[in-house]
């Protein structure tokens, strides 16, 4: 299931990127996991743990 939340700070400003985009579709958030941390597992917002393929 995709996540439709939008990450904002206490004043409503976007935390990642420069547009109000759902977390599942926000390239800046996905890049933080995939590119910056070399994560290639499953990203699942329904669970608290991560799974590596």
Short mmCIF file of N, CA and C in Angstrom, two decimals:
data_model
loop_
_atom_site.label_atom_id
_atom_site.label_comp_id
_atom_site.label_asym_id
_atom_site.label_seq_id
_atom_site.Cartn_x
_atom_site.Cartn_y
_atom_site.Cartn_z
N UNK A 1 0.85 -1.18 0.00
CA UNK A 1 0.00 0.00 0.00
C UNK A 1 0.89 1.24 0.00
N UNK A 2 0.56 2.19 -0.80
CA UNK A 2 1.35 3.42 -0.87
C UNK A 2 0.99 4.35 0.28
N UNK A 3 1.89 5.26 0.56
CA UNK A 3 1.63 6.24 1.62
C UNK A 3 1.32 7.58 0.98
N UNK A 4 0.28 8.20 1.44
CA UNK A 4 -0.15 9.47 0.87
C UNK A 4 0.16 10.65 1.78
N UNK A 5 0.88 10.40 2.87
CA UNK A 5 1.24 11.48 3.78
C UNK A 5 2.22 12.43 3.10
N UNK A 6 2.19 13.68 3.51
CA UNK A 6 3.13 14.68 3.02
C UNK A 6 3.92 15.18 4.22
N UNK A 7 5.24 15.07 4.14
CA UNK A 7 6.11 15.43 5.26
C UNK A 7 6.25 16.95 5.33
N UNK A 8 5.73 17.56 6.42
CA UNK A 8 5.83 19.00 6.63
C UNK A 8 6.33 19.29 8.04
N UNK A 9 6.87 20.49 8.22
CA UNK A 9 7.32 20.89 9.55
C UNK A 9 6.15 21.51 10.31
N UNK A 10 6.43 22.05 11.48
CA UNK A 10 5.39 22.63 12.33
C UNK A 10 4.68 23.82 11.72
N UNK A 11 5.30 24.46 10.75
CA UNK A 11 4.70 25.62 10.10
C UNK A 11 4.06 25.27 8.76
N UNK A 12 4.07 23.99 8.41
CA UNK A 12 3.45 23.56 7.17
C UNK A 12 4.35 23.61 5.95
N UNK A 13 5.65 23.85 6.16
CA UNK A 13 6.61 23.88 5.05
C UNK A 13 7.07 22.47 4.72
N UNK A 14 7.25 22.21 3.44
CA UNK A 14 7.67 20.88 2.98
C UNK A 14 9.07 20.56 3.53
N UNK A 15 9.25 19.34 4.06
CA UNK A 15 10.54 18.91 4.60
C UNK A 15 11.48 18.37 3.53
N UNK A 16 10.95 17.70 2.53
CA UNK A 16 11.76 17.08 1.48
C UNK A 16 11.30 17.60 0.14
N UNK A 17 12.21 18.18 -0.63
CA UNK A 17 11.87 18.71 -1.93
C UNK A 17 11.25 20.09 -1.82
N UNK A 18 10.62 20.52 -2.90
CA UNK A 18 10.03 21.85 -2.92
C UNK A 18 8.56 21.85 -3.32
N UNK A 19 7.94 20.67 -3.33
CA UNK A 19 6.53 20.54 -3.67
C UNK A 19 5.82 19.69 -2.63
N UNK A 20 4.52 19.89 -2.50
CA UNK A 20 3.70 19.05 -1.64
C UNK A 20 3.37 17.77 -2.40
N UNK A 21 4.15 16.72 -2.15
CA UNK A 21 4.00 15.45 -2.86
C UNK A 21 3.89 14.34 -1.82
N UNK A 22 3.01 13.39 -2.07
CA UNK A 22 2.86 12.25 -1.16
C UNK A 22 4.20 11.53 -1.02
N UNK A 23 4.49 11.04 0.16
CA UNK A 23 5.79 10.43 0.46
C UNK A 23 6.17 9.32 -0.51
N UNK A 24 5.22 8.49 -0.90
CA UNK A 24 5.51 7.38 -1.81
C UNK A 24 5.96 7.86 -3.18
N UNK A 25 5.60 9.07 -3.55
CA UNK A 25 5.91 9.60 -4.87
C UNK A 25 6.95 10.71 -4.82
N UNK A 26 7.52 10.95 -3.64
CA UNK A 26 8.50 12.02 -3.47
C UNK A 26 9.90 11.48 -3.75
N UNK A 27 10.46 11.88 -4.86
CA UNK A 27 11.77 11.38 -5.28
C UNK A 27 12.86 11.71 -4.26
N UNK A 28 12.75 12.83 -3.57
CA UNK A 28 13.76 13.20 -2.58
C UNK A 28 13.78 12.22 -1.41
N UNK A 29 12.62 11.77 -0.97
CA UNK A 29 12.55 10.80 0.13
C UNK A 29 13.06 9.44 -0.33
N UNK A 30 12.63 9.00 -1.50
CA UNK A 30 13.06 7.70 -2.02
C UNK A 30 14.57 7.71 -2.28
N UNK A 31 15.10 8.81 -2.83
CA UNK A 31 16.55 8.93 -3.06
C UNK A 31 17.33 8.88 -1.75
N UNK A 32 16.76 9.44 -0.69
CA UNK A 32 17.42 9.40 0.62
C UNK A 32 17.68 7.96 1.04
N UNK A 33 16.73 7.09 0.79
CA UNK A 33 16.91 5.67 1.10
C UNK A 33 17.77 4.96 0.06
N UNK A 34 17.40 5.10 -1.20
CA UNK A 34 18.02 4.32 -2.27
C UNK A 34 19.46 4.75 -2.57
N UNK A 35 19.67 6.01 -2.82
CA UNK A 35 20.99 6.48 -3.26
C UNK A 35 21.91 6.83 -2.09
N UNK A 36 21.41 7.61 -1.15
CA UNK A 36 22.26 8.07 -0.05
C UNK A 36 22.62 6.97 0.93
N UNK A 37 21.76 5.95 1.06
CA UNK A 37 22.00 4.88 2.02
C UNK A 37 22.13 3.51 1.39
N UNK A 38 22.20 3.44 0.06
CA UNK A 38 22.37 2.19 -0.67
C UNK A 38 21.34 1.13 -0.27
N UNK A 39 20.12 1.56 -0.01
CA UNK A 39 19.06 0.63 0.38
C UNK A 39 18.37 0.10 -0.86
N UNK A 40 18.29 -1.23 -0.99
CA UNK A 40 17.61 -1.81 -2.15
C UNK A 40 16.51 -2.78 -1.75
N UNK A 41 16.04 -2.64 -0.53
CA UNK A 41 14.97 -3.51 -0.05
C UNK A 41 13.60 -2.95 -0.36
N UNK A 42 12.60 -3.55 0.22
CA UNK A 42 11.22 -3.14 0.04
C UNK A 42 10.91 -1.98 0.98
N UNK A 43 10.27 -0.96 0.44
CA UNK A 43 9.81 0.15 1.26
C UNK A 43 8.32 -0.05 1.47
N UNK A 44 7.92 -0.29 2.71
CA UNK A 44 6.54 -0.63 3.03
C UNK A 44 6.08 0.23 4.19
N UNK A 45 5.13 1.11 3.96
CA UNK A 45 4.67 2.00 5.03
C UNK A 45 3.74 1.32 6.02
N UNK A 46 3.35 0.09 5.77
CA UNK A 46 2.45 -0.64 6.66
C UNK A 46 3.19 -1.36 7.78
N UNK A 47 4.50 -1.38 7.71
CA UNK A 47 5.30 -2.10 8.71
C UNK A 47 6.34 -1.18 9.32
N UNK A 48 6.82 -1.53 10.48
CA UNK A 48 7.86 -0.72 11.11
C UNK A 48 9.25 -1.25 10.77
N UNK A 49 9.35 -2.47 10.29
CA UNK A 49 10.65 -3.03 9.95
C UNK A 49 10.89 -2.98 8.44
N UNK A 50 12.12 -3.06 8.03
CA UNK A 50 12.48 -3.03 6.61
C UNK A 50 12.94 -4.42 6.18
N UNK A 51 12.71 -4.76 4.95
CA UNK A 51 13.09 -6.06 4.42
C UNK A 51 14.08 -5.86 3.28
N UNK A 52 15.15 -6.62 3.29
CA UNK A 52 16.15 -6.54 2.25
C UNK A 52 15.95 -7.72 1.31
N UNK A 53 15.98 -7.43 0.02
CA UNK A 53 15.78 -8.49 -0.98
C UNK A 53 17.07 -9.25 -1.19
#
